[in-house]
Amino acid sequence: MKRLKHEHGFALVGVLLVIVLVTTIGLALMPLANNSLKSSQMNEEHQSAFYIAEAGMNMKMAEIEEQIYGVYEDTSSELDFYNKLASELVITDYRYDEFEKVKNVKPFALIDVKKVEGTKNQFEIISTGHSNKQSRTISLSFSADWEEKFKKIPYELPDLAVFVKNNLELDNNATIKGNVGTLKSVEQSIYLGNNAKITGNKVEKEKESFPELPEFPVYPDDFPKEPNIVVKKNNKEKYEINYSQLISEIHLSNNSTLTFDVGKSDKEIVVNQLHVGNNGKIHVKGKGKLTIYIKDEMSFDNNSALNDNGELNDLNVFYQGNNRVEFSNNVIINGSLYAKSANIILSNNGGIYGNIFTGGAHVTFENNSLNNSQLILAPNAQVTLSNNSKVKGRVFAKNTILGNNSSIIFDTPLVIDGPISAENLGASDREDSLVETGATPTVKKTPVREVEK
C-alpha cells in the first residue's frame, strides 16, 4: 500500500482542530458554570436568610412569653395588665445577631413587635433575616389573655322577693308574692296598707348579707375612633363591628332600623350619645355579645327598642351620665343595664327584661310598666311601684314602696352570669370574699407566614 506524502501533517491538523473545539466548548461552558455556582450560592443565602429570620423570631417569642408572665405577676387588674403589655412589648428594629460569620459577614435579624390596632391583647412579630445580600421576612401573630388571679366566693342570692336596708311599704291592694327581708326589725320597717299582703315570710337579715354593687367599669379609651352612625328616617342599615371601637354619636331617626353584626366574638362600643327615635330599632346579630358603654346621654322615644329580637345575655349597657334615664310608652330593652348614678323611670309599658343595677337615688315603675324575671339592685335608692306596675324577679334596695294595685312576684333572674348579674356580686363587709385561682395568662400563637417586602 502506498503512503501519501506529508501524511503526518494531516494528523497534526486534526489534533489541533480537536484542541480548538474542546477549548471553544470549555470557554462557552465556563459562564454557565459560573452562573450556576452564583445561583447556587444565592439560593443558599436566600434559604439562610429565612432560617435567620426564624431563629430571631423564636428567640424573641420566648423572651416575650417570659415578659408576659412577668407583667402578669406585677399587675393586679386586667386593665393594668393590658396597658403594661402594650408599653413593654412593642419595639422597633431590635437586632439579633448571635450567629457565626459566613464569608466574613455576620448574619442578623431585625425584629419589630407591634400591637394590632383595635385590640387590647393582640400583637404581631415581624422578623427579617439578612444573610450577605439576601433577606427574607416572616410574621407571627399572638395574643395574651388575662386570667383572673382571684375569684369571688360565689354570692348566693337570698330567696327574697324584696330585700331592703330600711323600709318596705305596701299601699292599698299591693302584693308581694314571696319572702321579704330587712336589715332592721320587721315591726319597725314593714308597713301594710288596706288589703295589702305578703304571701311569704318576713325575716330580719344580717347587714353582711346585703349585696354590694360590682365596681363600675373604667371605660376603654384606646379603641380606634369611627365616624358617627346616623340612620335617617325610614331607613334600614347594617353595621358590621369587626373590632371594638369609639363612636361619638349613634342617632336613629323615626322608624329607622340599625343592625349591629358582632360576628363570632364579643365586641365593645364606647359612645358619647345614643338616641333612638320613635319606632326606631337597634338589633344585635351574631354569635358574640355586645357591650355598650354610654358616656353622656341616652334616650329612647316611643315604641323604640334595643335588642328586642335578641338574647338577654347578648347585651350589656353601662351608663356613666347623670341625666335621668326614662323608658316609657312601649320602649323595650332586651338586655341588662348598669347606671352608675342616674335615676331610672319605667312607665306606660316600658320595660327592661334583663337586670337593672344602679347607684342612683330613685328607680320608679309607673302606669302598667312590666318587668320580667330580673334582679333590680339599687342599694342607694328608693324603688317605687305605682298604678298597676309589676315586677317579676327580685328587688334589693334601700327602701321599697308598692303603690295601689302594684305587685312584685318572686322569680329567678333570667340573666345569671356576666358583668351585670348575680355572678358579679359580693356582700358588704364580707371577710375572705376572694380566693386565689392559681391561673396564669393564656398565650396563643398563629402559624408563621412569610411576608413579601
Coordinates of N, CA and C in Angstrom, one line a residue, residues 152-158 209-214 313 316 336-338 354-357 373-377 394 396 411-427 430:
K152 N -64.3 35.5 93.3 CA -65.2 35.8 94.5 C -65.8 34.5 95.0
I153 N -65.9 34.4 96.3 CA -66.7 33.3 96.8 C -68.1 33.5 96.3
P154 N -68.7 32.5 95.6 CA -70.0 32.7 94.9 C -71.0 33.3 95.9
Y155 N -71.6 34.4 95.5 CA -72.7 35.0 96.3 C -74.0 34.4 96.0
E156 N -74.7 33.9 97.0 CA -76.0 33.3 96.7 C -77.1 34.3 97.1
L157 N -77.9 34.6 96.0 CA -79.0 35.5 96.3 C -79.9 34.9 97.3
P158 N -80.3 35.7 98.3 CA -81.3 35.2 99.3 C -82.6 34.9 98.6
S209 N -75.2 40.4 104.8 CA -75.8 39.6 103.7 C -76.3 40.5 102.5
F210 N -76.4 41.8 102.7 CA -76.9 42.7 101.6 C -75.8 42.9 100.6
P211 N -76.1 42.6 99.3 CA -75.1 42.6 98.2 C -74.6 44.0 97.9
E212 N -73.4 44.1 97.5 CA -72.8 45.4 97.0 C -73.0 45.4 95.5
L213 N -73.0 46.6 95.0 CA -72.9 46.8 93.5 C -71.5 46.4 93.1
P214 N -71.3 45.7 92.0 CA -70.0 45.5 91.4 C -69.4 46.8 91.1
N313 N -78.8 37.7 77.3 CA -77.4 37.6 77.7 C -76.5 38.2 76.7
N316 N -75.2 44.1 77.2 CA -75.0 44.8 78.5 C -74.7 46.2 78.2
S336 N -79.3 43.9 79.9 CA -79.1 44.4 81.3 C -78.5 45.8 81.2
L337 N -78.9 46.6 82.2 CA -78.5 48.0 82.3 C -77.8 48.2 83.7
Y338 N -76.6 48.9 83.7 CA -76.0 49.4 84.9 C -75.8 50.9 84.8
G354 N -83.8 42.5 81.3 CA -82.6 41.9 81.9 C -82.5 42.5 83.3
N355 N -81.3 42.5 83.9 CA -81.1 43.0 85.2 C -80.9 44.5 85.2
I356 N -81.3 45.2 86.3 CA -81.1 46.6 86.5 C -80.2 46.9 87.7
F357 N -79.0 47.4 87.5 CA -78.2 47.8 88.6 C -78.1 49.4 88.5
S373 N -88.7 38.7 85.3 CA -87.5 37.8 85.7 C -86.2 38.5 85.7
Q374 N -86.1 39.5 86.6 CA -84.8 40.2 86.6 C -84.4 40.5 88.1
L375 N -83.2 40.9 88.2 CA -82.7 41.4 89.5 C -82.5 42.9 89.5
I376 N -83.2 43.5 90.4 CA -83.1 45.0 90.5 C -82.2 45.3 91.7
L377 N -81.0 45.8 91.5 CA -80.1 46.0 92.6 C -79.9 47.6 92.7
R394 N -86.6 39.9 91.6 CA -86.2 40.3 92.9 C -85.8 41.7 93.0
F396 N -83.8 44.5 95.4 CA -82.9 44.7 96.5 C -82.6 46.2 96.5
D411 N -89.1 35.5 91.5 CA -88.7 34.6 90.4 C -87.2 34.7 90.3
T412 N -86.6 33.7 89.7 CA -85.2 33.7 89.5 C -84.8 34.5 88.3
P413 N -83.8 35.4 88.4 CA -83.4 36.2 87.2 C -83.0 35.3 86.0
L414 N -83.4 35.8 84.8 CA -83.0 35.1 83.6 C -81.5 35.3 83.3
V415 N -81.0 36.5 83.6 CA -79.6 36.7 83.4 C -78.8 36.4 84.6
I416 N -78.1 35.3 84.6 CA -77.4 34.8 85.8 C -75.9 34.9 85.8
D417 N -75.4 35.3 84.6 CA -73.9 35.4 84.5 C -73.6 36.7 83.7
G418 N -72.4 37.1 83.7 CA -72.0 38.3 83.0 C -71.7 39.5 84.0
P419 N -71.3 40.6 83.5 CA -70.9 41.7 84.3 C -72.1 42.4 85.1
I420 N -73.3 42.2 84.6 CA -74.5 42.8 85.3 C -75.4 41.7 85.7
S421 N -74.9 40.9 86.7 CA -75.6 39.7 87.1 C -75.2 39.4 88.6
A422 N -75.9 38.4 89.1 CA -75.6 38.0 90.5 C -74.2 37.3 90.6
E423 N -73.7 36.8 89.4 CA -72.4 36.2 89.4 C -71.3 37.2 89.8
N424 N -71.6 38.5 89.5 CA -70.6 39.5 89.8 C -70.8 40.3 91.1
L425 N -71.6 39.8 92.0 CA -71.9 40.5 93.2 C -71.0 40.0 94.3
G426 N -70.9 40.9 95.3 CA -70.3 40.5 96.6 C -71.1 41.0 97.7
A427 N -70.9 40.6 98.9 CA -71.6 41.2 100.1 C -70.8 42.2 100.8
R430 N -67.7 41.7 103.9 CA -67.6 40.3 104.0 C -66.1 39.9 104.0

